[in-house]
CSV table of C-alpha atoms in Angstrom, one decimal:
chain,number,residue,atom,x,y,z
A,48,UNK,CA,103.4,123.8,94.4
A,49,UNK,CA,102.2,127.4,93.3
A,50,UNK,CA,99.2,128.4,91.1
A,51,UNK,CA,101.0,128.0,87.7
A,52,UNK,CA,101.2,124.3,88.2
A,53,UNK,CA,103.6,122.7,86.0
A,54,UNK,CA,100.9,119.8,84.3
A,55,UNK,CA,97.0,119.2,85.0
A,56,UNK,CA,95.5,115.6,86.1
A,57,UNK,CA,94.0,114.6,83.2
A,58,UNK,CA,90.1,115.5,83.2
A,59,UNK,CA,90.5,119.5,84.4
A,60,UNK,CA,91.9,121.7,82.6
A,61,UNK,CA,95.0,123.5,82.9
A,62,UNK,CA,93.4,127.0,83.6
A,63,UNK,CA,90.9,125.6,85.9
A,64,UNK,CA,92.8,124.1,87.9
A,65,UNK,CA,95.6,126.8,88.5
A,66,UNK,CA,92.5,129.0,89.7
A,67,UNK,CA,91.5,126.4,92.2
A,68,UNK,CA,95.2,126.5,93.8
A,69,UNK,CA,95.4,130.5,93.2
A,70,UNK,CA,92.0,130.1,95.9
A,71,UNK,CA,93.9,127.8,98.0
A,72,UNK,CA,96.8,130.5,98.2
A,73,UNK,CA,95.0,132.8,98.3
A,74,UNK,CA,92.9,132.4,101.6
A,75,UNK,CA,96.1,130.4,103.3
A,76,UNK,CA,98.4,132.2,102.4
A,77,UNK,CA,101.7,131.3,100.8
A,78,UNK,CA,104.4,131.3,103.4
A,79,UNK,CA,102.2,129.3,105.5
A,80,UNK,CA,101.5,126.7,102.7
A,81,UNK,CA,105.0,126.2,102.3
A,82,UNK,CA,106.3,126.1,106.1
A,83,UNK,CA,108.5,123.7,106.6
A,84,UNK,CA,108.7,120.9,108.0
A,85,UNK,CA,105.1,120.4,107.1
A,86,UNK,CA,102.5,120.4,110.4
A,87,UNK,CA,99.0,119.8,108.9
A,88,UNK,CA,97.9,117.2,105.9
A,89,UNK,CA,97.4,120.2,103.7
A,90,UNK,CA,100.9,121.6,103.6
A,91,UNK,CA,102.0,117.9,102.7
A,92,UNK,CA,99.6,118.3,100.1
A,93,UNK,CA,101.1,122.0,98.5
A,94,UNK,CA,103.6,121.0,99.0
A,95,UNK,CA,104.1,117.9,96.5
A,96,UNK,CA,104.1,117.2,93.5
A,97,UNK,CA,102.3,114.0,92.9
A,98,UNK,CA,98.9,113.8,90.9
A,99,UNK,CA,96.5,113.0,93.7
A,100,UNK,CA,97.9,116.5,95.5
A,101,UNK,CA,96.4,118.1,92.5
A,102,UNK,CA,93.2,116.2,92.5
A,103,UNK,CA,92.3,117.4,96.3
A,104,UNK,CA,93.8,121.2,96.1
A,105,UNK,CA,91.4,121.4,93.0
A,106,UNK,CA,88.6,119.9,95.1
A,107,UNK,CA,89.7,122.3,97.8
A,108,UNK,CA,89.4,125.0,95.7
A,109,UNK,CA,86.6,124.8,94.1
A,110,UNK,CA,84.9,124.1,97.6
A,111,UNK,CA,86.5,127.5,98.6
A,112,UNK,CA,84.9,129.1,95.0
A,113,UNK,CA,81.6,128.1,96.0
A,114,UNK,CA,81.3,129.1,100.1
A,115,UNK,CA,83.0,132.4,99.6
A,116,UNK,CA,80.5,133.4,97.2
A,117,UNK,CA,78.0,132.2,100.1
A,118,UNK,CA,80.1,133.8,103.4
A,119,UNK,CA,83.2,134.9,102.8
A,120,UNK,CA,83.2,135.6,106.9
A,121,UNK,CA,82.5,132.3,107.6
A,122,UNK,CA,84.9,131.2,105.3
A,123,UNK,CA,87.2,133.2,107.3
A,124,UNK,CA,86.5,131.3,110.1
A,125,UNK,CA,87.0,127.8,109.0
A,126,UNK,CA,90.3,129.1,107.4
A,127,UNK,CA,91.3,130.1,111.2
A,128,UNK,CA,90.9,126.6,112.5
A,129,UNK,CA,91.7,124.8,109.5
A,130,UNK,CA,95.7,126.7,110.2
A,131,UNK,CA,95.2,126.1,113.8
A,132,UNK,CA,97.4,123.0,115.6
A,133,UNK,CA,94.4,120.7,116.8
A,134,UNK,CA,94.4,117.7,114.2
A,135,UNK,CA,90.5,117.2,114.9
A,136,UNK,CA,89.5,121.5,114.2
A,137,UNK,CA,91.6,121.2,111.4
A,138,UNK,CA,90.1,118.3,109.8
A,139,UNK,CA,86.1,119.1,110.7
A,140,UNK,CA,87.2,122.5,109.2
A,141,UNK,CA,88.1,121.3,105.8
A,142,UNK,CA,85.7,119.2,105.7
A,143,UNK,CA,82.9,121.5,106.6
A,144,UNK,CA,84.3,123.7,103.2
A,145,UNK,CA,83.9,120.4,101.2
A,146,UNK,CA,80.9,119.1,102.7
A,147,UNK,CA,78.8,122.3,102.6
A,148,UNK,CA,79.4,123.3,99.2
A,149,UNK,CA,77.7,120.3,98.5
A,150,UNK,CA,74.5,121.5,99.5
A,151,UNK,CA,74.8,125.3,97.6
A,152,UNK,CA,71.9,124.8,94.7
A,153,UNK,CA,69.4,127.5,93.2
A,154,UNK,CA,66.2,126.3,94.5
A,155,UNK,CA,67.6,126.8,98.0
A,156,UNK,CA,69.6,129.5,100.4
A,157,UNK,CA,72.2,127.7,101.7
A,158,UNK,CA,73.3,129.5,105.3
A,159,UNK,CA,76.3,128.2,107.5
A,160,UNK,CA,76.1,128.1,110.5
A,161,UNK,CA,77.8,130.7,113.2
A,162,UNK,CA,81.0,129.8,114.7
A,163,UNK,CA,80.9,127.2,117.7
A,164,UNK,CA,77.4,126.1,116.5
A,165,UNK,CA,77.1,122.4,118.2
A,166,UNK,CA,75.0,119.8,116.3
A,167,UNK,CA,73.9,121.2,113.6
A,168,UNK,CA,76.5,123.3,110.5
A,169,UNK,CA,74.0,124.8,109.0
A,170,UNK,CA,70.6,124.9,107.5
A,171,UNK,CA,68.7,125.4,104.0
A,172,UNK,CA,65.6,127.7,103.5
A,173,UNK,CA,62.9,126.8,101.0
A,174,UNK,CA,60.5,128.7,99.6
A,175,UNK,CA,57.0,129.2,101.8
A,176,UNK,CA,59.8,129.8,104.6
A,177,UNK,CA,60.4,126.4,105.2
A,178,UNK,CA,63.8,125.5,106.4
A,179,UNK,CA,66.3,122.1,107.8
A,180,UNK,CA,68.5,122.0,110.1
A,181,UNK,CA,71.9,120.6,108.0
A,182,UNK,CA,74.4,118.3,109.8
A,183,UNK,CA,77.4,116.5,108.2
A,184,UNK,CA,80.1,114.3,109.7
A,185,UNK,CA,83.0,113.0,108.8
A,186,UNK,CA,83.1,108.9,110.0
A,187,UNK,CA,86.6,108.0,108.5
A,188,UNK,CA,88.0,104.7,108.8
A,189,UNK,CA,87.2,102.5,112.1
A,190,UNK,CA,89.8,101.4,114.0
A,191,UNK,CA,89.3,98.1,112.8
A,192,UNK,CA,90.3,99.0,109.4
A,193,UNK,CA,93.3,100.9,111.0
A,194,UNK,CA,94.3,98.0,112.5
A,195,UNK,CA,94.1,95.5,109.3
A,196,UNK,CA,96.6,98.3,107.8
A,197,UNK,CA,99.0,98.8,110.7
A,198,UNK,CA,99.5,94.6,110.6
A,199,UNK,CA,99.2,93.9,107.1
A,200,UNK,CA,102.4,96.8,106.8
A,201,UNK,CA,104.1,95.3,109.7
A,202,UNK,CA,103.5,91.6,108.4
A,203,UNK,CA,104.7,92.3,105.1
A,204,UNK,CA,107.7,94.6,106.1
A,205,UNK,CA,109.3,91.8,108.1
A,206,UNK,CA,108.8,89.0,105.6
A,207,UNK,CA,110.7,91.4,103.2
A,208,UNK,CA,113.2,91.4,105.6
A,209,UNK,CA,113.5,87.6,105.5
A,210,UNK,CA,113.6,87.6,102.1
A,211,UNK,CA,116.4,90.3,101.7
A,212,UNK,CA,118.6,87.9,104.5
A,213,UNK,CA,117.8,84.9,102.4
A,214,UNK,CA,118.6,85.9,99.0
A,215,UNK,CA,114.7,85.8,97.6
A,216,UNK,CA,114.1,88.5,95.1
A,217,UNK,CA,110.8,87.9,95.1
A,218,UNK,CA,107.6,88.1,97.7
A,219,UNK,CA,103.8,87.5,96.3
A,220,UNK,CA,101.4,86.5,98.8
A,221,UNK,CA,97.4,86.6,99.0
A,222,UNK,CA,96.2,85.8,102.6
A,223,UNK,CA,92.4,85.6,103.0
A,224,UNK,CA,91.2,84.9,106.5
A,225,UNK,CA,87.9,83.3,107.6
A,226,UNK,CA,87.1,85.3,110.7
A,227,UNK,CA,88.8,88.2,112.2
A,228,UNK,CA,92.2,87.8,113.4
A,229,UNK,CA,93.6,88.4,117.0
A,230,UNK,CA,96.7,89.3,117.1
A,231,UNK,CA,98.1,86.4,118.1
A,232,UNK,CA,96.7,85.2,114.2
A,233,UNK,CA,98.3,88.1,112.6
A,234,UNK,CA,101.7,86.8,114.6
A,235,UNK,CA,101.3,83.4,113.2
A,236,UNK,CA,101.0,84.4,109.5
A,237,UNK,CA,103.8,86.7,109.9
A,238,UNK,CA,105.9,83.5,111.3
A,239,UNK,CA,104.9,81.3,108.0
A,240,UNK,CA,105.6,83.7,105.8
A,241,UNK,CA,108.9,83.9,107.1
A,242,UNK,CA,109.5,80.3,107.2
A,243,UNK,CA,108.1,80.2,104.0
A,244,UNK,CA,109.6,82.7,102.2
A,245,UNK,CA,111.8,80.3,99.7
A,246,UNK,CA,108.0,80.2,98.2
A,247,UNK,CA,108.9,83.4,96.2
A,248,UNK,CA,111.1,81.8,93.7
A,249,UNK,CA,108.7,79.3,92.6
A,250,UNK,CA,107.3,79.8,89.0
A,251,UNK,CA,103.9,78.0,89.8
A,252,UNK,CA,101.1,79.1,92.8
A,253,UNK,CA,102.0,77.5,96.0
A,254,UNK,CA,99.4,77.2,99.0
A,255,UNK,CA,99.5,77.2,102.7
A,256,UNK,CA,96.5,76.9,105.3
A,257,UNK,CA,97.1,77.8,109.0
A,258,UNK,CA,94.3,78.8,111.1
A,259,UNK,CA,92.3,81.0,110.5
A,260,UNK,CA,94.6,82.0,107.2
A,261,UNK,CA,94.0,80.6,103.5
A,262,UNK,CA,97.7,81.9,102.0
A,263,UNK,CA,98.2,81.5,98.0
A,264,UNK,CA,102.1,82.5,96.9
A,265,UNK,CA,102.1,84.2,93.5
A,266,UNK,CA,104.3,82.8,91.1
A,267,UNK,CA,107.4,85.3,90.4
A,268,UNK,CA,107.0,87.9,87.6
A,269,UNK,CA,109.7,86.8,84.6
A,270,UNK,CA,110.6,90.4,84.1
A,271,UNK,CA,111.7,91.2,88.5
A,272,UNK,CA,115.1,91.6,89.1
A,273,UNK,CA,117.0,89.6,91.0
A,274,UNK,CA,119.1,92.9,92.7
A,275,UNK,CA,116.4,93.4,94.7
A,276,UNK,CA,113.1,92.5,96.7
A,277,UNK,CA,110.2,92.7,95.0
A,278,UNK,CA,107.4,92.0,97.2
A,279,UNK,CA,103.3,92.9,97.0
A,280,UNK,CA,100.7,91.3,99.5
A,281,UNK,CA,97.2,91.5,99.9
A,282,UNK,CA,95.4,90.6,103.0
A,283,UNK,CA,91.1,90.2,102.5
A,284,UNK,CA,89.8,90.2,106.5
A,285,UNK,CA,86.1,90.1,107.3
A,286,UNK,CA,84.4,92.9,108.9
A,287,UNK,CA,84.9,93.0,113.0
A,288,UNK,CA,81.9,91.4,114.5
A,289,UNK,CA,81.2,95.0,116.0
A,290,UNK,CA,82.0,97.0,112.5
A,291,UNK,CA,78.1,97.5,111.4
A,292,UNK,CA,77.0,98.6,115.2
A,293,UNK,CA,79.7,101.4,115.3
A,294,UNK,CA,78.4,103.3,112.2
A,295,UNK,CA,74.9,102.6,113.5
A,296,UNK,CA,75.8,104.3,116.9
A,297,UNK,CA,77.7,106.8,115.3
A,298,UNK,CA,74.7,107.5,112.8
A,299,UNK,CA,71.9,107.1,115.4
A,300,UNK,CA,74.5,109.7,117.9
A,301,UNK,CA,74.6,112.2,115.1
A,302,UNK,CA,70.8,112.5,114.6
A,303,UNK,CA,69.9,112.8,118.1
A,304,UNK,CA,73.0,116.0,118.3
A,305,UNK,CA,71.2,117.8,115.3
A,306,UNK,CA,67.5,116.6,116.6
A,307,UNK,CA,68.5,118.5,119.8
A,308,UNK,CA,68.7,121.4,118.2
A,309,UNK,CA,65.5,121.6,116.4
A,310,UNK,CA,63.9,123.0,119.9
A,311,UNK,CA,65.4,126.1,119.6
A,312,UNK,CA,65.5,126.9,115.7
A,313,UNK,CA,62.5,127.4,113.4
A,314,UNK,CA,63.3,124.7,111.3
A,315,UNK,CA,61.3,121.7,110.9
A,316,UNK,CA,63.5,119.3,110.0
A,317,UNK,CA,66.7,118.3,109.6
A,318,UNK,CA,69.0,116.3,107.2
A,319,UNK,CA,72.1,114.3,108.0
A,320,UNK,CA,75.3,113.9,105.5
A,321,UNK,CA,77.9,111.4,106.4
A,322,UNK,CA,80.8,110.5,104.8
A,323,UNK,CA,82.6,107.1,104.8
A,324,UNK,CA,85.3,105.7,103.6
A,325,UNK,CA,86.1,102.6,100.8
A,326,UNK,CA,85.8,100.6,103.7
A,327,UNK,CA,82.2,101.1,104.7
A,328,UNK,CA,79.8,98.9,104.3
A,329,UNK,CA,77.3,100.9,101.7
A,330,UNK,CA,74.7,98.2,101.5
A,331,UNK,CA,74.4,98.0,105.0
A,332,UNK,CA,74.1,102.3,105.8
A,333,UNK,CA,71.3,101.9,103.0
A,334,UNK,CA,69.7,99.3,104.6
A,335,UNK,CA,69.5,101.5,108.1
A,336,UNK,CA,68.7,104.2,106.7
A,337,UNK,CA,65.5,103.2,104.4
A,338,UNK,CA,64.6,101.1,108.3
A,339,UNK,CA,65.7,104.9,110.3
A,340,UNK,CA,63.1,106.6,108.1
A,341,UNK,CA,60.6,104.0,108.0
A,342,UNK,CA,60.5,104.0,112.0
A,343,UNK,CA,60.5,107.6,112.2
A,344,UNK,CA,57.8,108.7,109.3
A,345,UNK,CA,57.5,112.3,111.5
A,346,UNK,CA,60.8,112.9,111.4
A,347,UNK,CA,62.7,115.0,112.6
A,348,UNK,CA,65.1,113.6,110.2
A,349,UNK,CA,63.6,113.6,106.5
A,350,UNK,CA,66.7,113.2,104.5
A,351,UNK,CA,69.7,110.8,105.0
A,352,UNK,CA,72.8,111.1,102.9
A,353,UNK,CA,75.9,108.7,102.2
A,354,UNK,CA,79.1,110.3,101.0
A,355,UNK,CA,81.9,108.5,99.6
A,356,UNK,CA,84.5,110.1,97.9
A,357,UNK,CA,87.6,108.1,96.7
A,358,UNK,CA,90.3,108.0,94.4
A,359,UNK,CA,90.2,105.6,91.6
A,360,UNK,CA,93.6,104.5,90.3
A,361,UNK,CA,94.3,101.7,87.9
A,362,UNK,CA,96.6,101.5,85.1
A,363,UNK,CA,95.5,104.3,82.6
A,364,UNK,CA,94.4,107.2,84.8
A,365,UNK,CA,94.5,108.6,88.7
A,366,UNK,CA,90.8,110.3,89.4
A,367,UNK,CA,88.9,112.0,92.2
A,368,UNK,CA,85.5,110.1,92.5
A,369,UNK,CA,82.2,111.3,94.9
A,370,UNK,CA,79.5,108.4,95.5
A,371,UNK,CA,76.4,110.0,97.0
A,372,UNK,CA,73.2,108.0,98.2
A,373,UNK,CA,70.4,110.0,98.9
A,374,UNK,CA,67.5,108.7,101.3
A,375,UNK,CA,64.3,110.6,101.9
A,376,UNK,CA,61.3,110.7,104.1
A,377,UNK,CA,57.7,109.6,102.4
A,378,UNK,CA,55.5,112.3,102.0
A,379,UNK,CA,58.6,115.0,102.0
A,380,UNK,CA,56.7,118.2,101.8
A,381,UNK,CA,59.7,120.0,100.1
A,382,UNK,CA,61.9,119.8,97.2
A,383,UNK,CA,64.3,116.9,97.1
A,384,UNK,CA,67.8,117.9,97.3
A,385,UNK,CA,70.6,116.9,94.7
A,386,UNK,CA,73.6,117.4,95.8
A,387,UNK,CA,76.6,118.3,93.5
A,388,UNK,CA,80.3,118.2,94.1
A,389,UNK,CA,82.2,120.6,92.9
A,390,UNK,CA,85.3,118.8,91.6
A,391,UNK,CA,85.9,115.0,90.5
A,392,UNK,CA,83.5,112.3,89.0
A,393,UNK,CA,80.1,111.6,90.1
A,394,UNK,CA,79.4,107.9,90.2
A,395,UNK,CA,75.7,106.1,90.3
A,396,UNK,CA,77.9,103.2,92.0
A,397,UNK,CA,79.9,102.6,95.2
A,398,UNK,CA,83.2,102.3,95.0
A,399,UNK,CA,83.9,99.1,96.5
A,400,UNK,CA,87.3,97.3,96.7
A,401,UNK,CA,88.2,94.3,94.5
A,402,UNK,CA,90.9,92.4,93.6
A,403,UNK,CA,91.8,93.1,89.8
A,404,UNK,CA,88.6,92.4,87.7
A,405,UNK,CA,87.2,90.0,90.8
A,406,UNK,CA,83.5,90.6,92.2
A,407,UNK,CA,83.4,93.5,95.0
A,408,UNK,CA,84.8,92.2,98.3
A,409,UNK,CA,81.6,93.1,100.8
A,410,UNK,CA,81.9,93.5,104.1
A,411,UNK,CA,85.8,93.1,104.3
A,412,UNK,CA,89.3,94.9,104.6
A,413,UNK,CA,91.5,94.8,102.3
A,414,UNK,CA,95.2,95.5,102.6
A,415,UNK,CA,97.3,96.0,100.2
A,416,UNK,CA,101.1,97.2,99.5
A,417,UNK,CA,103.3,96.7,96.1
A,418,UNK,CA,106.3,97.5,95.1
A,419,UNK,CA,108.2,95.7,91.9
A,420,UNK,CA,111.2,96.6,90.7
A,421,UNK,CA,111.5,96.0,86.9
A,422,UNK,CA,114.9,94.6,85.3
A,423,UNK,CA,116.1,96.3,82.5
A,424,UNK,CA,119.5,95.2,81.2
A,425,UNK,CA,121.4,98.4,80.2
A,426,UNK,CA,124.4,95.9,79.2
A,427,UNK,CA,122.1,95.0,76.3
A,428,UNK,CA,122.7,98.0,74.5
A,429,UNK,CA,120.2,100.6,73.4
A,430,UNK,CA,117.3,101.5,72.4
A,431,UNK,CA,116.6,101.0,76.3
A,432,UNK,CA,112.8,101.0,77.7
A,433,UNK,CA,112.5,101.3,81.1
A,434,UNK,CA,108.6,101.3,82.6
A,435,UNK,CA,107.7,102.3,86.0
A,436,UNK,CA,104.5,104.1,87.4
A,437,UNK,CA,101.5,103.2,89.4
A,438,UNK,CA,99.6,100.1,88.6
A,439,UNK,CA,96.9,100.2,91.4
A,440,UNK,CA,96.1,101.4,95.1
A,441,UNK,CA,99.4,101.3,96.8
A,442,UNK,CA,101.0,99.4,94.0
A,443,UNK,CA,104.1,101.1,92.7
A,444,UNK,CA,106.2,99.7,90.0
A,445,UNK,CA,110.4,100.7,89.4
A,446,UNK,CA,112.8,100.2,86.7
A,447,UNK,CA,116.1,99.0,88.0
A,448,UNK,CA,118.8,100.0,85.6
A,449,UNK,CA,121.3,97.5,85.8
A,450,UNK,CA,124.7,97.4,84.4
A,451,UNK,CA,127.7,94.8,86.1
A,452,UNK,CA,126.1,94.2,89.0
A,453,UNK,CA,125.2,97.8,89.8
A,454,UNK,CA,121.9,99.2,89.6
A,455,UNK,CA,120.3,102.4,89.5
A,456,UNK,CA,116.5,102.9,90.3
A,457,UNK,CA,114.2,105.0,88.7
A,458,UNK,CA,110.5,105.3,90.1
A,459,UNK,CA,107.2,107.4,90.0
A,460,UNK,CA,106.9,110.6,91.5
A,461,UNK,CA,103.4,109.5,92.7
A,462,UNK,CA,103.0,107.5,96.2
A,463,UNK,CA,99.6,105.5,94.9
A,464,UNK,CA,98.1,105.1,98.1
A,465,UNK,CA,95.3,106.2,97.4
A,466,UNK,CA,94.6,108.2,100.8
A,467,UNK,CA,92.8,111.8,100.8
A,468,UNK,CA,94.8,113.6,102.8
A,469,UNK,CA,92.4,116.1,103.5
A,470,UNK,CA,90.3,114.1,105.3
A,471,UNK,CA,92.9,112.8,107.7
């Protein structure tokens, strides 16, 4: 990728956002943005040329636009570490760019904090020389949700397998499961799927139960090929029974880190921004944070924040989304704070998962993989359409051109997933 970026995602413009990757260049530098083989998330990103790449190197920039202006020697810094080989510097450097300039406003003086600072990343002065302490953290997926992912890809790569050795061009299944699954559950699903998997050439919803797995086989599609296996699952899981205490212990961890701190500083307070992922439970953060500041009226902690930034892909468009709740102290003797983000779309709503138009799936994981592969007949003369893109998270359709029992495949550019990479 390079600043003159051949096409814009939709909602920035085109000259905007080549001055958010001329940034990005800019302070990493352009041979090490396109070293190869690739060694950190964001020379993956420079280097490709999919939508969502855009989407975060424009957030990226932007971020970079608004702390330079702040400390550029900071900046510096973070740029150091954010180049550097740990995984875990890297990522808590990025997202210190993204997650302070957050907090830049004009009734406040936003200061970062110096390098090797522990608890705290940097504090906010008011006017009548009050000031807060600011800490952010980055929670990321737990490693239950990992886990739902690594067997819900393992689980459907095998049945695709079976399906490929037993001449089935189709695989459509929805397994829901009433409690959490061991292992030893994930196994058995994978092992009736397989047995099962003559299920995808049915042309009417087929259903299996094995415990603790409700399975539903979706009809096959009239337009898939038959060169080919189509397959797309989706596996709903509830929440771990320990899901809800490890963000509580993580949350309740953080505070006391940036609570420690308040000894030694002149600040009086402290706030504490924490970013999830679409797998976090909002309504349940919410709920501890509004019972965190009731229990602890004198602080030191006077302002909670929940940040959620996705992307939002469907059908008609692919866009960078930030969901922010705020939560504040009773009797807060300064301004509130409003944070803005400084690329993407604000939403008033979380962005919870769901299948299709379906109600939002609470306190669950949801897996989900696609890909179809469209016929389209070349044999049948022209005019010839052929339509392939991304439909939804991690659901990618192709157009097989077929001609005499040979096929060609043509397929998006963009890998769908869904997954910031700067985050990881």
């Amino acid at each position: 990728m390079t600043a003159n970026a051949p096409y814009a995602p939709w909602d920035i413009p085109q000259e905007r956002l080549q001055a958010a990757l001329a940034t990005v260049e800019a302070h990493f530098g352009r041979d090490w943005l396109i070293q190869s083989p690739a060694k950190s998330p964001l020379q993956s990103l420079w280097q490709s040329n999919e939508l969502q790449a855009r989407l975060e190197l424009h957030w990226l920039g932007m971020a970079l636009e608004t702390m330079d202006a702040i400390d550029r020697v900071w900046v510096t810094d973070q740029i150091v570490k954010a180049r550097g080989k740990d995984a875990n510097n890297r990522r808590g450097a990025i997202f210190e760019i993204l997650g302070l300039a957050m907090f830049a406003g004009q009734a406040h003086r936003l200061v970062p904090a110096p390098p090797n600072t522990r608890g705290y990343d940097g504090h906010l002065e008011f006017a009548a020389n009050q000031k807060a302490l600011v800490s952010i953290k980055n929670f990321g997926r737990t490693r239950y949700a990992r886990d739902v992912d690594e067997f819900g890809m393992r689980t459907l790569q095998r049945t695709r397998e079976v399906a490929r050795q037993h001449g089935v061009p189709w695989v459509g299944v929805l397994a829901e499961a009433t409690r959490w699954p061991t292992k030893e559950d994930w196994l058995r699903l994978e092992r009736v799927l397989c047995t099962n998997v003559d299920n995808g050439s049915s042309r009417t919803l087929l259903m299996n139960q094995i415990e603790p797995w409700n399975i539903l086989w979706q009809p096959q599609p009239v337009w898939i090929s038959s060169a080919v296996v189509s397959s797309q699952m989706i596996a709903i899981v509830p929440f771990h029974p320990n899901e809800i205490q490890i963000y509580h212990g993580k949350l309740e961890e953080q505070i006391g880190q940036v609570s420690a701190q308040l000894a030694g500083q002149t600040a009086n307070a402290a706030i504490v921004c924490v970013r999830v992922d679409d797998s976090a439970s909002i309504p349940h953060l919410e709920a501890w944070a509004v019972d965190y500041l009731h229990r602890h009226p004198d602080g030191p902690v006077d302002e909670v924040f929940f940040y959620q930034p996705a992307m939002l892909i469907d059908e008609e468009r692919t866009a960078l989304s930030h969901y922010i709740a705020r939560f504040g102290r009773a009797g807060l003797q300064r301004p509130e704070l409003h944070l803005t983000v400084p690329a993407g779309i604000p939403l008033q709503k979380p962005s919870y998962l769901r299948l299709a138009n379906g109600p939002a799936l609470l306190d669950s994981y949801m897996f989900q993989c696609g890909d179809l592969y469209r016929s389209a007949n070349i044999d049948a003369g022209l005019p010839l359409e052929a339509s392939f893109g991304v439909t939804a998270i991690n659901v990618r359709v192709h157009a097989l051109l077929e001609r005499g029992g040979e096929y060609a495949t043509l397929s998006s550019k963009q890998s769908g997933d869904g997954k910031l990479r700067l985050l990881e």
